[in-house]
Amino acid sequence: MKKETKIIVGVLAGAALGATIALALSSDSTNDLKGKVSDFFADLLDASKDKLAGLADKASGVADKVKDKIAEVNA
């Protein structure tokens, strides 16, 4: 894994753990807690998917630029 990827994964894992602990220590009932945790992880998953899609698009753009440069050099 790249250094940036490890940092992103670490931050996301820390945020998830912190939110889970905060919800567990709150005074809500068990069902409310389960719903909040479920919603949090669903939101986290959606945000992660959006970030990964953006990174994939960026990587695709860089790959296209590299291909174009290689084609220019070979021409």
PDB file of C-alpha atoms in Angstrom:
ATOM      1  CA  MET A   1       0.000   0.000   0.000  1.00  0.00           C
ATOM      2  CA  LYS A   2       1.105   3.536  -0.703  1.00  0.00           C
ATOM      3  CA  LYS A   3       1.816   5.908   2.151  1.00  0.00           C
ATOM      4  CA  GLU A   4      -1.218   8.083   1.292  1.00  0.00           C
ATOM      5  CA  THR A   5      -3.519   5.067   1.185  1.00  0.00           C
ATOM      6  CA  LYS A   6      -2.339   3.913   4.594  1.00  0.00           C
ATOM      7  CA  ILE A   7      -2.977   7.357   6.028  1.00  0.00           C
ATOM      8  CA  ILE A   8      -6.497   7.499   4.575  1.00  0.00           C
ATOM      9  CA  VAL A   9      -7.321   4.011   5.873  1.00  0.00           C
ATOM     10  CA  GLY A  10      -5.944   4.903   9.296  1.00  0.00           C
ATOM     11  CA  VAL A  11      -7.982   8.099   9.490  1.00  0.00           C
ATOM     12  CA  LEU A  12     -11.172   6.319   8.432  1.00  0.00           C
ATOM     13  CA  ALA A  13     -10.595   3.497  10.901  1.00  0.00           C
ATOM     14  CA  GLY A  14      -9.887   5.975  13.701  1.00  0.00           C
ATOM     15  CA  ALA A  15     -13.014   7.955  12.900  1.00  0.00           C
ATOM     16  CA  ALA A  16     -15.115   4.800  12.850  1.00  0.00           C
ATOM     17  CA  LEU A  17     -13.696   3.604  16.150  1.00  0.00           C
ATOM     18  CA  GLY A  18     -14.124   6.993  17.795  1.00  0.00           C
ATOM     19  CA  ALA A  19     -17.718   7.320  16.644  1.00  0.00           C
ATOM     20  CA  THR A  20     -18.534   3.809  17.802  1.00  0.00           C
ATOM     21  CA  ILE A  21     -17.080   4.449  21.255  1.00  0.00           C
ATOM     22  CA  ALA A  22     -18.896   7.787  21.517  1.00  0.00           C
ATOM     23  CA  LEU A  23     -22.198   6.168  20.597  1.00  0.00           C
ATOM     24  CA  ALA A  24     -21.606   3.301  23.000  1.00  0.00           C
ATOM     25  CA  LEU A  25     -21.004   5.731  25.868  1.00  0.00           C
ATOM     26  CA  SER A  26     -24.043   7.851  25.063  1.00  0.00           C
ATOM     27  CA  SER A  27     -27.281   7.460  27.008  1.00  0.00           C
ATOM     28  CA  ASP A  28     -29.392   6.277  24.068  1.00  0.00           C
ATOM     29  CA  SER A  29     -31.268   3.017  24.150  1.00  0.00           C
ATOM     30  CA  THR A  30     -29.794  -0.054  22.474  1.00  0.00           C
ATOM     31  CA  ASN A  31     -32.054   0.126  19.409  1.00  0.00           C
ATOM     32  CA  ASP A  32     -31.246   3.792  18.855  1.00  0.00           C
ATOM     33  CA  LEU A  33     -27.558   2.992  19.211  1.00  0.00           C
ATOM     34  CA  LYS A  34     -27.755   0.194  16.654  1.00  0.00           C
ATOM     35  CA  GLY A  35     -29.544   2.484  14.216  1.00  0.00           C
ATOM     36  CA  LYS A  36     -27.019   5.282  14.665  1.00  0.00           C
ATOM     37  CA  VAL A  37     -24.051   2.936  14.243  1.00  0.00           C
ATOM     38  CA  SER A  38     -25.635   1.400  11.164  1.00  0.00           C
ATOM     39  CA  ASP A  39     -26.316   4.822   9.666  1.00  0.00           C
ATOM     40  CA  PHE A  40     -22.788   6.004  10.454  1.00  0.00           C
ATOM     41  CA  PHE A  41     -21.166   3.042   8.729  1.00  0.00           C
ATOM     42  CA  ALA A  42     -23.501   3.353   5.740  1.00  0.00           C
ATOM     43  CA  ASP A  43     -22.545   7.024   5.396  1.00  0.00           C
ATOM     44  CA  LEU A  44     -18.873   6.168   5.836  1.00  0.00           C
ATOM     45  CA  LEU A  45     -19.116   3.498   3.143  1.00  0.00           C
ATOM     46  CA  ASP A  46     -20.843   5.896   0.743  1.00  0.00           C
ATOM     47  CA  ALA A  47     -18.209   8.570   1.346  1.00  0.00           C
ATOM     48  CA  SER A  48     -15.433   6.016   0.811  1.00  0.00           C
ATOM     49  CA  LYS A  49     -16.984   4.879  -2.455  1.00  0.00           C
ATOM     50  CA  ASP A  50     -17.193   8.476  -3.661  1.00  0.00           C
ATOM     51  CA  LYS A  51     -13.542   9.127  -2.761  1.00  0.00           C
ATOM     52  CA  LEU A  52     -12.404   5.917  -4.444  1.00  0.00           C
ATOM     53  CA  ALA A  53     -14.389   6.730  -7.571  1.00  0.00           C
ATOM     54  CA  GLY A  54     -12.718  10.136  -7.688  1.00  0.00           C
ATOM     55  CA  LEU A  55      -9.295   8.550  -7.284  1.00  0.00           C
ATOM     56  CA  ALA A  56     -10.065   6.041 -10.024  1.00  0.00           C
ATOM     57  CA  ASP A  57     -11.073   8.845 -12.389  1.00  0.00           C
ATOM     58  CA  LYS A  58      -7.924  10.770 -11.549  1.00  0.00           C
ATOM     59  CA  ALA A  59      -5.751   7.685 -12.112  1.00  0.00           C
ATOM     60  CA  SER A  60      -7.459   7.063 -15.440  1.00  0.00           C
ATOM     61  CA  GLY A  61      -6.753  10.645 -16.489  1.00  0.00           C
ATOM     62  CA  VAL A  62      -3.091  10.322 -15.545  1.00  0.00           C
ATOM     63  CA  ALA A  63      -2.840   7.035 -17.426  1.00  0.00           C
ATOM     64  CA  ASP A  64      -4.313   8.683 -20.532  1.00  0.00           C
ATOM     65  CA  LYS A  65      -1.791  11.525 -20.304  1.00  0.00           C
ATOM     66  CA  VAL A  66       1.064   9.033 -19.994  1.00  0.00           C
ATOM     67  CA  LYS A  67      -0.187   7.127 -23.037  1.00  0.00           C
ATOM     68  CA  ASP A  68      -0.373  10.374 -25.007  1.00  0.00           C
ATOM     69  CA  LYS A  69       3.203  11.321 -24.007  1.00  0.00           C
ATOM     70  CA  ILE A  70       4.474   7.874 -24.976  1.00  0.00           C
ATOM     71  CA  ALA A  71       2.713   8.168 -28.337  1.00  0.00           C
ATOM     72  CA  GLU A  72       4.344  11.596 -28.880  1.00  0.00           C
ATOM     73  CA  VAL A  73       7.792  10.220 -28.061  1.00  0.00           C
ATOM     74  CA  ASN A  74       7.347   7.234 -30.372  1.00  0.00           C
ATOM     75  CA  ALA A  75       6.027   9.390 -33.245  1.00  0.00           C
TER      76      ALA A  75
END
